[in-house]
XYZ file of C-alpha atoms in Angstrom:
675
model
C -83.046 -32.206 -37.469
C -84.112 -35.512 -39.845
C -87.676 -35.200 -40.693
C -89.812 -37.969 -39.222
C -91.091 -39.514 -42.563
C -90.188 -40.426 -45.238
C -86.464 -39.292 -45.005
C -86.361 -40.963 -41.739
C -83.524 -44.231 -41.052
C -85.592 -46.757 -39.470
C -84.331 -50.003 -38.082
C -86.267 -53.459 -38.944
C -85.468 -57.183 -38.326
C -85.476 -59.715 -35.473
C -81.794 -60.247 -35.192
C -80.619 -59.789 -31.367
C -77.719 -57.485 -30.236
C -76.919 -57.410 -26.676
C -79.804 -59.953 -25.886
C -82.299 -57.620 -27.974
C -83.958 -57.821 -31.421
C -80.984 -56.675 -33.714
C -82.216 -54.187 -36.260
C -81.255 -53.505 -39.950
C -81.049 -50.351 -41.744
C -83.524 -49.309 -44.316
C -82.012 -46.304 -45.981
C -83.581 -43.522 -47.646
C -82.342 -40.471 -49.169
C -81.035 -38.855 -45.739
C -78.772 -41.772 -45.260
C -76.618 -40.224 -48.550
C -77.153 -37.003 -47.455
C -75.777 -37.452 -43.392
C -73.805 -40.645 -43.831
C -72.672 -40.769 -47.572
C -74.378 -44.243 -47.855
C -76.770 -45.415 -50.766
C -79.414 -47.626 -49.884
C -78.710 -50.430 -51.835
C -75.429 -50.544 -49.897
C -76.885 -50.502 -46.609
C -80.141 -52.330 -46.697
C -79.498 -55.581 -44.579
C -77.068 -54.352 -42.445
C -77.131 -53.144 -38.957
C -76.473 -49.789 -37.514
C -72.871 -50.983 -36.152
C -71.876 -49.932 -39.913
C -72.146 -46.192 -38.571
C -69.899 -47.067 -35.083
C -67.241 -44.525 -34.524
C -65.529 -46.566 -31.808
C -65.855 -43.394 -29.669
C -68.078 -45.323 -27.341
C -67.291 -48.254 -25.111
C -69.143 -51.450 -25.431
C -70.818 -50.488 -21.879
C -72.349 -47.558 -23.611
C -74.105 -49.573 -26.100
C -74.916 -52.111 -23.566
C -76.705 -49.584 -21.437
C -78.377 -47.912 -24.776
C -80.268 -51.302 -25.469
C -81.044 -51.891 -21.788
C -82.921 -48.823 -21.532
C -84.713 -49.332 -25.089
C -85.636 -53.025 -23.759
C -86.736 -51.523 -20.545
C -88.506 -48.189 -21.478
C -89.101 -48.814 -25.187
C -86.982 -45.901 -26.164
C -83.408 -44.147 -25.510
C -81.961 -40.681 -26.468
C -78.995 -38.991 -25.919
C -75.346 -37.879 -27.920
C -73.703 -40.338 -29.894
C -70.656 -40.067 -32.021
C -70.889 -41.804 -35.266
C -68.825 -42.122 -38.424
C -69.751 -41.314 -41.931
C -68.854 -43.416 -45.030
C -65.541 -41.164 -45.601
C -64.411 -41.855 -41.912
C -65.247 -38.369 -40.569
C -66.577 -38.809 -36.942
C -69.292 -36.151 -35.947
C -71.578 -35.638 -33.225
C -75.507 -36.131 -33.311
C -78.404 -36.115 -31.125
C -80.238 -39.592 -31.274
C -83.459 -40.669 -30.231
C -84.404 -44.241 -30.869
C -87.744 -45.771 -30.311
C -89.324 -49.661 -30.104
C -92.071 -50.201 -32.561
C -94.683 -52.513 -31.315
C -97.982 -54.258 -33.079
C -101.410 -54.447 -31.254
C -100.317 -57.608 -29.424
C -97.284 -55.572 -28.060
C -94.970 -57.508 -30.352
C -91.736 -55.687 -31.401
C -91.928 -54.855 -35.112
C -89.092 -52.107 -35.806
C -87.013 -49.613 -34.128
C -87.575 -45.921 -35.273
C -84.374 -43.647 -34.848
C -84.459 -39.931 -35.261
C -81.378 -37.899 -35.135
C -79.822 -34.421 -35.636
C -76.317 -33.694 -36.870
C -74.670 -31.619 -34.260
C -71.708 -30.512 -36.141
C -72.860 -27.088 -36.543
C -74.336 -26.846 -33.144
C -71.119 -27.980 -31.375
C -69.040 -25.539 -33.614
C -71.349 -22.673 -32.637
C -71.090 -24.223 -29.007
C -67.946 -23.980 -28.708
C -67.284 -20.212 -30.259
C -69.854 -18.980 -27.909
C -67.820 -20.552 -24.925
C -64.481 -18.723 -26.484
C -66.522 -15.717 -26.805
C -67.828 -16.116 -23.132
C -64.086 -16.650 -22.304
C -62.667 -13.713 -24.171
C -65.627 -11.102 -22.542
C -65.306 -12.550 -19.178
C -61.081 -12.749 -19.184
C -60.532 -9.639 -21.394
C -58.307 -6.983 -19.539
C -60.414 -4.342 -20.833
C -63.722 -3.486 -19.075
C -66.708 -4.152 -21.211
C -70.408 -3.103 -21.033
C -73.257 -4.175 -23.607
C -76.308 -2.168 -23.867
C -79.581 -2.261 -25.771
C -80.732 0.852 -27.814
C -82.272 2.562 -24.830
C -78.633 2.087 -23.616
C -79.898 0.003 -20.702
C -76.946 -2.073 -19.605
C -77.376 -5.760 -20.379
C -74.172 -7.378 -19.592
C -70.455 -6.579 -18.217
C -67.536 -8.446 -17.844
C -65.430 -8.922 -14.500
C -62.773 -6.009 -15.862
C -65.741 -3.614 -15.630
C -66.067 -4.684 -12.105
C -62.584 -4.385 -11.101
C -62.452 -0.872 -12.250
C -65.634 0.769 -11.610
C -66.598 -1.303 -8.468
C -70.094 -2.240 -9.648
C -71.250 -5.782 -9.989
C -73.162 -6.939 -12.864
C -76.176 -7.066 -10.822
C -75.281 -3.304 -9.711
C -75.099 -2.057 -13.229
C -77.378 -3.971 -15.305
C -80.669 -2.111 -15.911
C -79.016 1.231 -15.549
C -77.135 3.584 -18.096
C -73.905 4.247 -18.422
C -74.900 7.663 -16.635
C -74.078 5.735 -13.502
C -70.304 6.366 -14.255
C -70.847 9.731 -15.182
C -68.109 12.012 -13.639
C -69.776 15.501 -13.907
C -66.486 16.825 -15.696
C -67.602 16.749 -19.194
C -70.139 19.286 -20.501
C -73.218 18.415 -22.976
C -71.025 19.715 -25.865
C -68.683 16.520 -25.151
C -71.234 14.055 -25.173
C -73.387 15.845 -28.295
C -70.179 15.259 -30.208
C -69.639 11.560 -28.885
C -73.336 10.655 -30.390
C -72.689 12.645 -33.328
C -69.596 10.407 -34.471
C -71.728 7.370 -33.468
C -74.722 8.319 -35.677
C -72.293 9.295 -38.567
C -69.660 6.579 -38.342
C -70.800 4.124 -36.080
C -67.748 4.462 -33.683
C -66.358 6.812 -31.211
C -63.122 6.747 -29.286
C -61.336 8.986 -27.031
C -60.284 9.979 -23.153
C -62.869 10.369 -20.761
C -63.349 10.753 -17.033
C -65.421 8.537 -15.354
C -66.642 7.967 -11.717
C -66.230 4.575 -9.438
C -68.727 2.969 -7.201
C -66.854 4.719 -4.450
C -66.971 8.186 -5.910
C -63.426 8.538 -7.293
C -62.867 10.102 -10.652
C -60.404 8.251 -13.022
C -59.425 8.457 -16.607
C -60.209 5.693 -19.252
C -60.062 5.313 -22.669
C -63.307 4.464 -24.293
C -64.172 3.142 -27.462
C -67.923 2.579 -28.616
C -69.164 0.686 -31.362
C -72.777 0.324 -32.834
C -73.911 -3.021 -33.591
C -76.533 -3.681 -36.333
C -78.722 -6.492 -37.730
C -78.973 -7.744 -41.305
C -81.403 -4.924 -42.023
C -79.007 -2.181 -40.863
C -81.205 -1.388 -37.791
C -79.197 -0.584 -34.364
C -79.278 -3.439 -31.975
C -76.869 -2.909 -29.444
C -73.739 -0.558 -28.435
C -70.769 -2.219 -26.665
C -68.303 -0.186 -24.900
C -64.831 -0.867 -24.191
C -62.505 0.609 -21.801
C -59.375 1.127 -20.357
C -58.573 2.686 -17.194
C -55.657 5.012 -17.828
C -54.953 6.350 -14.229
C -50.887 5.206 -14.291
C -50.630 6.147 -17.886
C -51.974 10.026 -17.123
C -49.972 10.026 -13.796
C -46.933 9.154 -15.903
C -47.759 11.694 -18.447
C -48.206 14.304 -15.814
C -45.114 13.449 -14.130
C -43.145 14.031 -17.379
C -45.036 17.157 -18.083
C -44.245 18.605 -14.694
C -40.466 18.084 -15.198
C -40.549 19.411 -18.455
C -41.969 22.451 -17.209
C -41.089 23.145 -13.308
C -37.669 23.666 -11.776
C -37.111 20.231 -9.884
C -35.454 22.049 -6.718
C -37.796 24.950 -6.104
C -41.153 23.754 -7.837
C -41.051 27.213 -9.730
C -41.912 27.310 -13.501
C -39.025 26.956 -16.006
C -38.096 28.868 -18.848
C -40.017 26.461 -21.057
C -43.408 27.084 -19.197
C -42.477 30.799 -18.848
C -42.184 30.882 -23.031
C -45.278 28.924 -23.345
C -47.265 30.948 -20.752
C -46.112 34.706 -21.596
C -47.539 35.141 -25.251
C -50.988 34.424 -23.723
C -50.283 36.973 -20.935
C -48.794 39.642 -23.058
C -51.851 39.328 -25.231
C -54.232 39.919 -22.402
C -52.079 42.946 -21.617
C -52.296 44.219 -25.115
C -56.265 43.922 -25.255
C -56.469 45.794 -21.977
C -54.011 48.427 -22.473
C -51.857 47.399 -19.776
C -48.086 47.012 -19.004
C -46.405 43.613 -18.006
C -43.417 43.891 -15.886
C -40.360 41.657 -16.115
C -38.060 41.544 -13.238
C -34.773 39.503 -13.620
C -33.279 38.507 -10.294
C -29.585 37.431 -10.028
C -28.386 36.453 -6.309
C -25.157 38.095 -5.367
C -22.095 36.011 -4.468
C -24.121 32.976 -4.830
C -20.938 31.175 -6.186
C -19.107 31.912 -2.735
C -22.099 30.034 -0.841
C -21.814 26.803 -3.043
C -18.001 27.089 -2.750
C -17.821 27.496 0.935
C -20.630 26.066 2.615
C -21.464 23.380 0.109
C -24.319 22.514 -2.789
C -26.662 21.276 0.046
C -26.488 24.720 1.779
C -26.748 26.586 -1.812
C -30.012 24.596 -2.662
C -31.548 25.641 0.622
C -30.645 29.408 -0.392
C -32.571 28.588 -3.702
C -35.592 27.228 -2.159
C -36.321 29.606 0.386
C -35.496 32.424 -2.367
C -38.282 30.561 -4.090
C -40.499 31.112 -1.337
C -39.931 34.961 -0.534
C -40.305 35.951 -4.265
C -43.898 34.234 -4.223
C -44.853 35.946 -1.070
C -43.353 39.212 -2.573
C -45.967 39.380 -5.439
C -49.657 38.728 -5.977
C -51.190 35.326 -6.895
C -51.776 35.713 -10.362
C -48.023 37.158 -10.948
C -45.409 34.555 -12.074
C -42.282 33.636 -10.340
C -39.856 31.274 -12.395
C -36.310 29.937 -11.964
C -34.283 30.303 -15.103
C -31.468 28.051 -13.626
C -28.418 28.817 -11.236
C -29.220 31.592 -9.190
C -31.440 33.385 -11.457
C -35.094 34.183 -11.188
C -37.843 36.073 -13.205
C -40.878 37.572 -11.895
C -43.665 38.371 -14.411
C -46.054 41.244 -12.989
C -49.397 41.196 -14.622
C -51.532 44.265 -15.418
C -48.842 46.993 -14.287
C -50.123 50.446 -14.837
C -46.768 52.526 -14.209
C -43.250 51.331 -13.854
C -43.352 52.416 -10.057
C -45.256 49.234 -9.628
C -42.522 46.998 -10.931
C -40.255 48.997 -8.637
C -42.310 48.694 -5.334
C -42.345 45.107 -6.310
C -38.802 44.891 -6.603
C -38.047 46.732 -3.187
C -40.444 44.099 -1.444
C -38.097 41.507 -2.944
C -35.062 43.569 -1.643
C -36.361 44.176 1.838
C -37.297 39.957 2.012
C -33.725 39.539 1.097
C -32.260 41.500 3.963
C -33.473 38.780 6.361
C -30.873 35.950 6.788
C -31.436 32.831 5.069
C -31.214 29.318 6.742
C -28.196 27.448 5.556
C -28.595 24.573 7.988
C -25.496 25.291 10.673
C -25.140 28.802 9.145
C -27.225 31.910 8.647
C -26.292 33.122 5.384
C -27.123 36.801 4.191
C -27.424 37.348 0.665
C -28.481 40.141 -1.467
C -29.820 40.341 -5.048
C -29.476 42.273 -8.371
C -32.873 43.309 -9.834
C -33.490 44.474 -13.421
C -36.759 45.549 -14.869
C -38.229 45.837 -18.168
C -41.860 46.687 -19.437
C -43.910 45.151 -22.344
C -44.387 46.542 -24.680
C -42.279 49.539 -23.930
C -38.884 47.347 -23.688
C -40.022 44.340 -26.028
C -42.974 42.515 -27.420
C -41.643 38.992 -26.869
C -40.349 37.307 -24.047
C -36.694 37.030 -24.743
C -36.561 40.698 -25.589
C -37.909 41.285 -21.916
C -35.609 39.118 -20.336
C -32.638 40.244 -22.277
C -33.404 43.770 -21.454
C -34.291 43.222 -17.882
C -31.108 41.105 -17.808
C -28.831 44.078 -18.987
C -30.494 46.306 -16.228
C -30.002 43.712 -13.572
C -26.432 43.844 -14.923
C -26.160 47.548 -14.639
C -27.805 47.235 -11.301
C -24.988 44.799 -10.305
C -22.665 47.069 -11.410
C -23.548 50.381 -9.873
C -24.844 48.825 -6.435
C -27.612 51.332 -6.340
C -30.659 48.997 -5.962
C -32.963 47.893 -8.756
C -32.641 49.504 -12.738
C -35.090 49.948 -15.043
C -33.740 49.501 -18.590
C -33.588 52.381 -20.889
C -32.251 53.283 -24.118
C -29.484 55.628 -22.569
C -27.921 52.638 -21.351
C -25.016 52.026 -23.285
C -25.878 48.805 -25.357
C -22.146 48.085 -26.049
C -21.116 48.348 -22.605
C -23.981 46.259 -21.125
C -23.107 43.473 -24.261
C -19.674 43.430 -23.267
C -20.735 43.102 -19.465
C -23.032 40.333 -20.414
C -20.351 38.690 -22.591
C -17.970 38.959 -19.585
C -19.954 37.345 -17.174
C -21.431 34.404 -19.801
C -17.958 33.714 -21.412
C -16.828 32.515 -17.894
C -19.143 29.427 -18.657
C -19.009 29.303 -22.229
C -16.713 26.224 -22.293
C -18.573 23.981 -20.055
C -22.084 25.104 -21.579
C -20.483 23.707 -24.636
C -20.825 27.029 -26.355
C -17.246 27.096 -27.401
C -15.902 25.612 -30.855
C -12.892 25.161 -32.500
C -12.639 25.586 -36.345
C -9.898 24.800 -38.552
C -8.413 26.953 -41.619
C -6.312 24.857 -44.183
C -3.020 25.963 -45.050
C -2.041 25.062 -48.389
C 1.532 24.543 -49.816
C 1.980 26.900 -52.922
C 4.181 24.689 -54.479
C 2.603 21.402 -53.645
C -0.950 22.333 -53.508
C -1.596 20.111 -50.757
C -2.461 20.661 -47.042
C 0.687 21.134 -45.054
C -0.885 22.607 -42.028
C -3.968 24.067 -40.305
C -4.686 26.955 -37.969
C -7.023 26.412 -35.331
C -9.553 29.172 -34.438
C -11.707 29.815 -31.573
C -15.695 30.568 -32.078
C -18.323 31.247 -29.649
C -21.956 30.647 -30.626
C -24.021 31.951 -27.639
C -27.637 30.377 -27.137
C -29.381 33.801 -27.248
C -27.239 36.306 -29.164
C -25.925 33.748 -31.748
C -22.429 33.780 -33.082
C -19.780 36.022 -31.166
C -17.080 37.793 -33.060
C -13.729 36.429 -32.022
C -12.819 40.387 -32.351
C -15.183 41.056 -29.734
C -15.303 38.138 -26.950
C -11.217 37.608 -27.092
C -10.275 40.938 -26.010
C -12.994 40.578 -23.254
C -10.981 37.447 -22.151
C -7.771 39.087 -22.226
C -8.849 42.092 -19.980
C -10.586 39.469 -17.363
C -7.798 36.771 -17.499
C -10.231 34.407 -18.625
C -8.175 33.577 -21.862
C -6.078 31.645 -19.490
C -8.662 29.275 -18.936
C -10.017 29.253 -22.367
C -6.598 29.034 -24.091
C -6.141 25.859 -22.035
C -9.713 24.365 -23.353
C -8.719 25.562 -26.844
C -5.271 23.411 -26.753
C -7.060 20.531 -25.064
C -9.817 20.447 -27.595
C -7.099 20.783 -30.582
C -5.213 17.898 -29.177
C -8.146 16.045 -28.497
C -9.459 16.103 -32.222
C -5.914 15.606 -33.460
C -5.770 12.486 -31.371
C -9.299 11.397 -33.023
C -8.237 12.104 -36.336
C -4.955 9.929 -35.888
C -7.017 6.865 -34.515
C -8.953 7.352 -37.742
C -5.754 7.161 -39.830
C -6.287 10.333 -41.389
C -2.931 12.092 -42.648
C -2.894 15.164 -40.614
C -0.287 18.033 -40.866
C 0.494 20.065 -37.887
C -2.121 22.156 -36.043
C -1.691 25.865 -34.980
C -2.749 26.877 -31.851
C -2.791 30.606 -30.821
C -0.857 31.871 -27.264
C -2.032 35.100 -25.878
C 0.245 37.662 -23.766
C -1.897 37.039 -20.695
C -1.028 33.429 -20.807
C 2.526 33.938 -20.756
C 1.845 35.682 -17.495
C 1.350 32.558 -15.838
C 4.526 30.948 -14.097
C 3.579 27.769 -15.318
C 2.736 28.268 -18.840
C 5.092 25.662 -20.356
C 4.338 22.886 -17.679
C 0.443 23.547 -18.246
C 0.939 23.156 -22.269
C 3.133 19.846 -21.554
C 0.817 18.650 -19.219
C -2.405 18.826 -21.737
C -0.669 17.402 -24.580
C 0.854 14.737 -22.793
C -2.514 13.901 -21.272
C -4.227 13.996 -24.504
C -1.474 11.378 -25.879
C -0.245 13.964 -28.639
C 3.297 14.403 -30.073
C 4.308 17.790 -29.610
C 5.932 17.804 -32.969
C 2.409 18.092 -34.415
C 1.445 21.213 -32.754
C 2.548 24.668 -33.805
C 2.459 27.329 -31.232
C 1.556 30.700 -32.409
C 2.210 33.876 -30.656
C 1.388 37.724 -32.119
C 4.029 39.801 -32.606
C 2.649 43.025 -31.382
C 1.076 41.077 -28.432
C 2.398 43.924 -25.998
C 4.780 42.318 -23.543
C 7.427 44.869 -22.979
C 9.783 42.454 -21.033
C 10.305 39.727 -23.748
C 13.286 37.705 -21.595
C 10.859 35.548 -19.789
C 9.153 34.900 -22.910
C 11.803 33.781 -24.809
C 12.762 31.781 -21.881
C 9.383 30.081 -22.159
C 9.434 29.451 -25.831
C 13.024 28.068 -25.648
C 11.475 25.588 -23.014
C 8.508 24.589 -25.599
C 10.751 24.742 -28.421
C 12.994 21.850 -26.548
C 9.834 19.789 -25.812
C 9.128 19.376 -29.763
C 6.752 22.160 -30.112
C 7.074 24.425 -33.281
C 6.713 28.066 -32.604
C 5.563 30.754 -35.148
C 5.406 34.567 -35.312
C 1.585 35.718 -35.984
C 0.902 38.908 -37.821
C 4.568 39.562 -38.565
C 4.879 43.363 -40.053
C 1.795 44.649 -38.183
C 3.771 45.824 -35.125
C 7.176 47.793 -34.183
C 8.963 45.021 -32.222
C 12.431 45.199 -32.932
C 13.928 43.109 -34.970
C 16.631 42.250 -32.757
C 14.488 39.820 -30.787
C 13.460 38.118 -33.983
C 16.910 36.776 -34.135
C 16.573 35.553 -30.544
C 13.159 33.807 -30.685
C 13.331 30.090 -31.233
C 10.933 30.387 -34.058
C 10.162 27.993 -37.265
C 7.724 29.710 -38.978
C 6.788 33.317 -39.758
C 3.498 34.518 -40.808
C 2.836 37.482 -43.201
C 0.286 40.109 -41.715
C -3.014 39.944 -44.090
C -2.435 43.565 -44.164
C 0.106 43.334 -46.693
C -1.737 40.643 -48.947
C -4.385 43.228 -49.270
C -2.464 45.842 -51.625
C -0.047 43.081 -52.819
C -1.021 43.186 -56.428
C -1.888 46.637 -56.635
C 0.680 48.673 -54.137
C 4.379 48.531 -55.342
C 5.364 49.147 -51.877
C 3.494 46.088 -50.173
C 5.015 43.864 -52.863
C 8.375 45.182 -52.096
C 7.639 44.619 -47.943
C 6.068 40.916 -48.636
C 9.118 40.138 -50.876
C 11.681 41.431 -48.148
C 9.697 39.462 -45.330
C 10.070 36.333 -47.429
C 13.400 36.640 -48.379
C 14.601 37.457 -44.587
C 12.708 34.508 -43.466
C 13.857 32.134 -45.848
C 17.660 33.537 -45.083
C 16.626 32.502 -41.220
C 15.688 29.184 -42.771
C 12.030 29.887 -41.579
C 8.857 28.833 -43.286
C 6.703 31.585 -44.435
C 2.919 31.631 -44.210
C 0.829 34.510 -46.071
C -2.476 34.560 -44.365
C -5.428 36.440 -45.599
C -5.314 35.159 -49.059
C -8.481 36.137 -50.995
C -7.941 36.415 -54.674
C -6.210 34.467 -57.395
C -3.823 37.134 -58.420
C -2.773 37.073 -54.642
C -1.742 33.264 -54.773
C -0.278 33.689 -58.011
C 2.024 36.733 -57.026
C 2.847 34.644 -53.819
C 4.111 31.922 -55.676
C 6.393 34.277 -57.981
C 7.813 35.757 -54.654
C 8.530 31.823 -53.472
C 6.260 31.910 -50.616
C 5.880 28.766 -48.826
C 2.228 28.487 -47.551
C -1.035 30.511 -48.079
C -3.895 30.826 -46.037
C -7.052 32.780 -46.433
C -10.845 32.776 -47.887
C -9.855 32.093 -51.340
C -8.662 28.905 -50.514
C -10.982 27.823 -47.699
C -12.843 29.624 -44.769
C -12.400 28.072 -41.283
C -14.542 25.393 -40.778
C -15.552 22.549 -38.410
C -13.589 19.634 -38.033
C -16.273 17.292 -39.762
C -15.991 19.399 -43.022
C -12.204 19.458 -43.076
C -11.951 15.790 -42.829
C -14.400 15.546 -46.074
C -12.455 17.992 -48.064
C -8.708 17.547 -46.936
C -8.028 14.590 -44.534
C -8.201 11.452 -46.491
C -7.642 8.134 -44.588
C -4.334 6.552 -45.043
C -5.678 3.086 -45.110
């Protein structure tokens, strides 16, 4: 406020305004300070020089009427500085009279309200933010007494401001956190002035809820703590979403049992507990017999009902602290804690078998099922979950094969036999699970040095066993007849890849695909091959069909008929591993072939054994005499390449040139775009 004297602007004079004496300005230094006006410039002027035009004439009429009637007026008014800036002030005007009661002067006292108005505006803004914030806010004093809360606080907690004020935040305490939790909180506040994290609190109605809380310490200019501000957000929905996602990631959606992921997370601690106590841990691998036939004959709804009931029966067969898990499909794992003897695991397996004797409810049908159970023990048969599951799985497969009840894994079981059984079982689903892959080995022209062909080769990468050699799984596929399905998949995949390369305008030579003896047993082989290639949109002339000379078919006449049919459709035919078997050369004249592939056994001693060289030369000359192209496979050295060139072999294939590789690597190294 401007001082009363001497720096107070005063009005003097006897002119009249609105019927009153009209004052003149008698300026002091405060005029310059507040209005930007110098005394010599304003003396003799009326206060109207300060008018902002923000008030109407009626405003001034009422002002002078009050002064005339009461001898004073006070209130807010907007005035104007010399520079034109309009600003608010609090103004008090009093009439000054002499002893005779005659008006002598007007005296005005004023306060510039600019900063006050700005501060008030900020306070209103802060109050609005405080009141309308979506986060709950509470302010406490240093004794933690709640001084103020906002509306969001009331919405979340259920406590009104009147109910909360005067209490401490302990009003909301859930009881779920121990003393250590709050000790760490206050240690953070003391050391950093801030704490934030998740905390459980209690609403007025008693319901517990999670919130994310931030506490900030306020200090004055001397660094002394004055208040604490707590800001929090109810994260119930977020926690529910997190819990749901966690559930979906760790539990089987159909049965509600722990899945493989949760089992893998739980078992290390369980096994460590067994190790400390000197106990065993039992793993039962359980597979439902003939479950596929239930799905196929009664539908997946019936199959799902069986799986749910199976989960319930397994839980009834074990103790509360044992673990029942569904791996997927019709496979279940039971983990038995604290096993002392293998007989305990066998007893549990027998209880499961007994529970299986009761029919399952398949809606409209009673379904009778049985299960094969394999058992492994920790640490006897493995010290990690995967080993225990693998050994229990092998024991289960022996149980399925023998049909004599639950089997315990032991080293006497032939690992090769069990591996073969497992591969046979899992090879059936390898293609649909995305475990099969084609790789491509380049075939290079010996004269041109360019890519003139490629052979597609099948690979199987098992998710647990890793890469399975073709020499191991192809015979299994042949024996079981799975080669028909797998061979069809391989041809379709090669055609798909060929189409992808063609669409990318890459210069792609022909791709060779192997056919097995078992495929020729199918009466519709030629039709099936034509259909696969046609549906892929490929040109048969881009496909070379390879058959092995020694593939063991005694009746060649039907084979020759199929090959002629395929040849007529535009496919090229190659004889693979030529020279390895003992087939009559007479058939070679009858077969509609285009390419002869020399077996790699000849290449191994090509440069060191004159007999191998002589046989290789003879094969090349014979093939060229029959107008066949010759491919030497298994080339591994530079010397072999040079000798094959001298013998006028057409094409070479082998690790010296390049290994079989995925399509992407072949593109980078060999298949340049044509545009």
